[in-house]
Short mmCIF file of C-alpha atoms in Angstrom, two decimals:
data_model
loop_
_atom_site.label_atom_id
_atom_site.label_comp_id
_atom_site.label_asym_id
_atom_site.label_seq_id
_atom_site.Cartn_x
_atom_site.Cartn_y
_atom_site.Cartn_z
CA MET A 1 186.71 -51.16 347.44
CA ASP A 2 186.24 -53.95 344.93
CA SER A 3 186.41 -57.56 345.90
CA GLN A 4 189.53 -59.59 345.19
CA PHE A 5 189.92 -63.23 344.21
CA PHE A 6 192.40 -65.51 345.94
CA ALA A 7 193.19 -69.21 345.54
CA ILE A 8 193.60 -71.51 348.52
CA ARG A 9 195.38 -74.84 348.18
CA VAL A 10 193.63 -77.57 350.14
CA THR A 11 193.88 -81.35 350.50
CA GLY A 12 192.44 -83.08 347.44
CA GLY A 13 188.92 -84.40 348.07
CA GLN A 14 188.32 -82.03 351.00
CA GLU A 15 187.40 -78.97 348.94
CA GLU A 16 183.69 -78.96 349.88
CA ASN A 17 184.39 -79.59 353.58
CA VAL A 18 186.96 -76.80 353.69
CA ALA A 19 184.56 -74.44 351.87
CA ASN A 20 181.89 -75.17 354.48
CA PHE A 21 184.33 -74.50 357.34
CA ILE A 22 185.49 -71.22 355.79
CA TYR A 23 181.84 -70.25 355.32
CA LYS A 24 181.13 -70.84 359.02
CA ASN A 25 184.35 -69.14 360.14
CA ALA A 26 183.70 -66.09 357.98
CA ILE A 27 180.22 -65.67 359.45
CA LEU A 28 181.44 -66.18 363.04
CA ASN A 29 184.40 -63.79 362.67
CA GLU A 30 182.43 -61.36 360.51
CA ASN A 31 185.16 -61.44 357.86
CA GLU A 32 184.45 -59.71 354.58
CA VAL A 33 184.37 -62.90 352.52
CA TYR A 34 181.85 -62.61 349.70
CA SER A 35 181.94 -65.98 347.95
CA LEU A 36 183.66 -69.37 347.83
CA THR A 37 183.96 -71.39 344.65
CA TYR A 38 185.03 -74.96 344.07
CA LEU A 39 185.52 -75.91 340.43
CA THR A 40 185.68 -79.67 339.92
CA SER A 41 188.21 -79.15 337.13
CA GLN A 42 190.59 -77.47 339.62
CA LYS A 43 190.98 -80.18 342.24
CA GLY A 44 192.85 -79.18 345.39
CA TYR A 45 192.00 -75.48 345.06
CA LEU A 46 189.25 -73.17 346.25
CA ILE A 47 188.65 -69.68 344.90
CA VAL A 48 187.74 -67.19 347.59
CA GLU A 49 186.33 -63.75 346.90
CA ALA A 50 186.96 -61.30 349.72
CA LYS A 51 187.68 -57.69 350.49
CA SER A 52 191.33 -58.41 351.35
CA GLY A 53 193.83 -61.18 351.95
CA GLN A 54 193.66 -60.45 355.67
CA ASP A 55 189.96 -61.37 355.73
CA ILE A 56 190.78 -64.73 354.14
CA ARG A 57 193.73 -65.41 356.44
CA GLU A 58 191.42 -64.92 359.42
CA ALA A 59 188.69 -67.09 357.89
CA ILE A 60 191.05 -70.02 357.11
CA ALA A 61 192.94 -69.86 360.41
CA GLY A 62 192.93 -73.21 362.18
CA ILE A 63 191.02 -75.10 359.48
CA ARG A 64 192.35 -78.58 358.81
CA HIS A 65 193.19 -79.50 355.20
CA VAL A 66 194.03 -75.90 354.27
CA LYS A 67 197.58 -75.97 352.92
CA GLU A 68 198.25 -72.39 351.92
CA LEU A 69 196.87 -69.17 350.60
CA VAL A 70 198.38 -69.02 347.12
CA PRO A 71 200.31 -65.76 346.69
CA GLY A 72 198.90 -63.37 344.10
CA LEU A 73 195.46 -62.45 342.91
CA LEU A 74 193.12 -64.06 340.41
CA LYS A 75 190.92 -62.22 337.97
CA ILE A 76 187.31 -63.23 337.40
CA GLU A 77 188.19 -63.56 333.70
CA ASP A 78 190.54 -66.41 334.64
CA PHE A 79 187.70 -68.71 335.63
CA ASP A 80 184.37 -67.19 334.56
CA LYS A 81 183.99 -69.61 331.64
CA LEU A 82 184.20 -72.51 334.08
CA LEU A 83 181.33 -71.15 336.17
CA ILE A 84 178.65 -71.18 333.49
CA LYS A 85 178.11 -74.66 332.18
CA LYS A 86 175.25 -75.47 329.87
CA PRO A 87 173.79 -78.93 330.29
CA THR A 88 174.82 -81.16 327.38
CA ILE A 89 171.17 -81.82 326.47
CA THR A 90 170.83 -78.27 325.12
CA GLU A 91 173.45 -79.09 322.47
CA TYR A 92 171.11 -81.59 320.79
CA SER A 93 168.26 -80.97 318.40
CA VAL A 94 165.45 -83.16 317.07
CA GLY A 95 166.45 -85.00 313.89
CA GLU A 96 170.15 -84.99 314.72
CA VAL A 97 172.11 -88.24 314.46
CA VAL A 98 174.12 -89.07 317.59
CA ASP A 99 176.29 -91.86 318.94
CA ILE A 100 175.19 -93.91 321.94
CA VAL A 101 178.14 -94.22 324.31
CA MET A 102 176.66 -96.16 327.26
CA GLY A 103 174.27 -98.98 328.01
CA PRO A 104 173.35 -102.08 325.99
CA PHE A 105 173.18 -100.10 322.73
CA LYS A 106 176.68 -98.64 323.11
CA GLY A 107 178.38 -97.98 319.79
CA MET A 108 175.14 -97.65 317.79
CA LYS A 109 173.99 -94.57 315.94
CA ALA A 110 170.57 -93.10 316.66
CA LYS A 111 168.36 -90.26 315.47
CA ILE A 112 166.80 -87.93 318.05
CA THR A 113 162.99 -87.87 317.91
CA LYS A 114 162.14 -86.05 321.16
CA ILE A 115 163.94 -84.04 323.84
CA ASP A 116 162.55 -83.73 327.38
CA LEU A 117 164.46 -80.88 329.04
CA SER A 118 162.69 -81.22 332.39
CA LYS A 119 163.74 -84.85 332.81
CA MET A 120 167.01 -84.41 330.86
CA GLU A 121 165.96 -87.36 328.72
CA VAL A 122 166.21 -87.87 324.99
CA THR A 123 164.08 -90.25 322.91
CA VAL A 124 166.00 -91.72 320.01
CA MET A 125 165.34 -94.09 317.12
CA LEU A 126 168.11 -96.62 316.61
CA LEU A 127 169.54 -96.50 313.10
CA ASP A 128 171.63 -99.66 313.30
CA ALA A 129 168.76 -101.90 314.46
CA PRO A 130 167.14 -104.15 311.83
CA TYR A 131 163.66 -102.86 312.76
CA PRO A 132 162.48 -99.44 314.08
CA LEU A 133 163.32 -99.33 317.76
CA SER A 134 162.62 -96.28 319.86
CA LEU A 135 164.10 -95.80 323.31
CA THR A 136 164.36 -93.05 325.90
CA VAL A 137 167.75 -92.52 327.48
CA ASP A 138 169.50 -90.02 329.72
CA SER A 139 171.32 -87.30 327.77
CA SER A 140 174.63 -88.51 329.24
CA TYR A 141 174.19 -91.73 327.21
CA LEU A 142 174.65 -89.76 323.98
CA LYS A 143 177.53 -88.06 322.27
CA PRO A 144 177.39 -85.75 319.26
CA PRO A 145 179.05 -87.29 316.19
CA LYS A 146 182.65 -86.21 315.55
CA ASN A 147 181.94 -84.64 312.16
CA ARG A 148 179.33 -82.25 313.60
CA MET B 1 175.63 -86.01 356.24
CA PRO B 2 173.39 -87.13 353.35
CA LYS B 3 174.25 -85.75 349.94
CA GLU B 4 172.26 -82.64 349.16
CA SER B 5 170.07 -82.15 346.12
CA ALA B 6 170.35 -79.30 343.63
CA CYS B 7 167.42 -77.38 342.18
CA ARG B 8 167.35 -77.71 338.38
CA LYS B 9 165.96 -74.18 338.04
CA CYS B 10 168.18 -72.06 340.29
CA LYS B 11 170.92 -74.60 341.20
CA ALA B 12 170.50 -73.96 344.94
CA LEU B 13 171.49 -76.87 347.16
CA THR B 14 169.13 -78.24 349.77
CA SER B 15 168.81 -81.30 351.96
CA GLY B 16 165.01 -80.99 351.86
CA LYS B 17 162.53 -81.83 349.13
CA VAL B 18 161.75 -78.24 348.12
CA CYS B 19 164.17 -75.61 346.85
CA PRO B 20 164.62 -72.94 349.58
CA ILE B 21 165.10 -70.20 346.96
CA CYS B 22 162.49 -70.77 344.23
CA SER B 23 160.24 -73.37 345.98
CA SER B 24 160.64 -75.75 343.03
CA THR B 25 160.42 -79.49 343.64
CA ASP B 26 162.45 -80.29 340.53
CA LEU B 27 165.58 -81.43 342.38
CA THR B 28 168.42 -83.71 341.37
CA SER B 29 171.18 -85.48 343.25
CA ARG B 30 173.41 -85.26 340.16
CA TRP B 31 175.34 -82.04 340.51
CA SER B 32 178.94 -80.93 340.71
CA GLY B 33 181.00 -77.90 341.66
CA LEU B 34 180.11 -75.63 344.56
CA ILE B 35 179.57 -71.92 345.00
CA ILE B 36 178.86 -70.47 348.43
CA ILE B 37 177.56 -66.91 348.33
CA LEU B 38 177.95 -64.97 351.57
CA ASP B 39 177.27 -61.46 350.28
CA PRO B 40 175.25 -61.42 347.04
CA GLU B 41 175.40 -57.63 346.76
CA ARG B 42 179.18 -57.31 346.84
CA SER B 43 180.14 -60.62 345.22
CA LYS B 44 181.14 -60.38 341.55
CA VAL B 45 180.47 -64.11 341.17
CA ALA B 46 176.90 -63.64 342.42
CA GLN B 47 176.39 -60.70 340.08
CA MET B 48 177.75 -62.63 337.10
CA LEU B 49 175.53 -65.62 337.82
CA ASN B 50 172.58 -63.39 338.75
CA ILE B 51 172.35 -64.85 342.26
CA LYS B 52 170.33 -62.66 344.59
CA ASN B 53 170.29 -64.77 347.75
CA LYS B 54 172.91 -66.04 350.16
CA GLY B 55 173.45 -69.77 350.16
CA ARG B 56 175.05 -72.78 348.57
CA TYR B 57 174.75 -73.44 344.84
CA ALA B 58 175.91 -76.11 342.41
CA ILE B 59 177.83 -75.12 339.28
CA GLU B 60 176.68 -77.96 337.04
CA VAL B 61 173.32 -79.68 337.34
CA SER B 62 172.22 -82.61 335.20
#
């Protein structure tokens, strides 16, 4: 039989703790729970993949911060796009003009001269500076221009 | 409990300095989201993400 996806409503901020408790419970009770997922965009909810609702009810029994097992089933298509997230650095390319959104150079435009994927750092040349100024920043400091 | 680190290659979470899955030392403390795989063979999530081992994984690693 295929696995089924259920949502569990939990206390906000306790999602990871609850997931860890369900994980331990499911192993102890030998419930057929296959995976637990916490999406940061869905605060207060956990997605549990299991053979049946009964397996989940047993695994969540007695765990604090679990509010309810949401009635109904989820499909993997409902949340699969939220599971695969590409790091923002892969969106950039050398030569592209970007906006700096953090740090002392916030608000300036810069041209990308080098991308270091292993360190998630980008070297840029400031365009608004009166003289050529090169700096290496974290990719989170940059934002693609709006008219991309 | 100290915050765990995530492997940049396979996204596995560990409290050590080496990834328990791929033995990489390229770890980061900047991660978000959580997937716990209990049965990689039967889990559709594990199959979709090509996860072959049980364990805890981050969804987003930076």
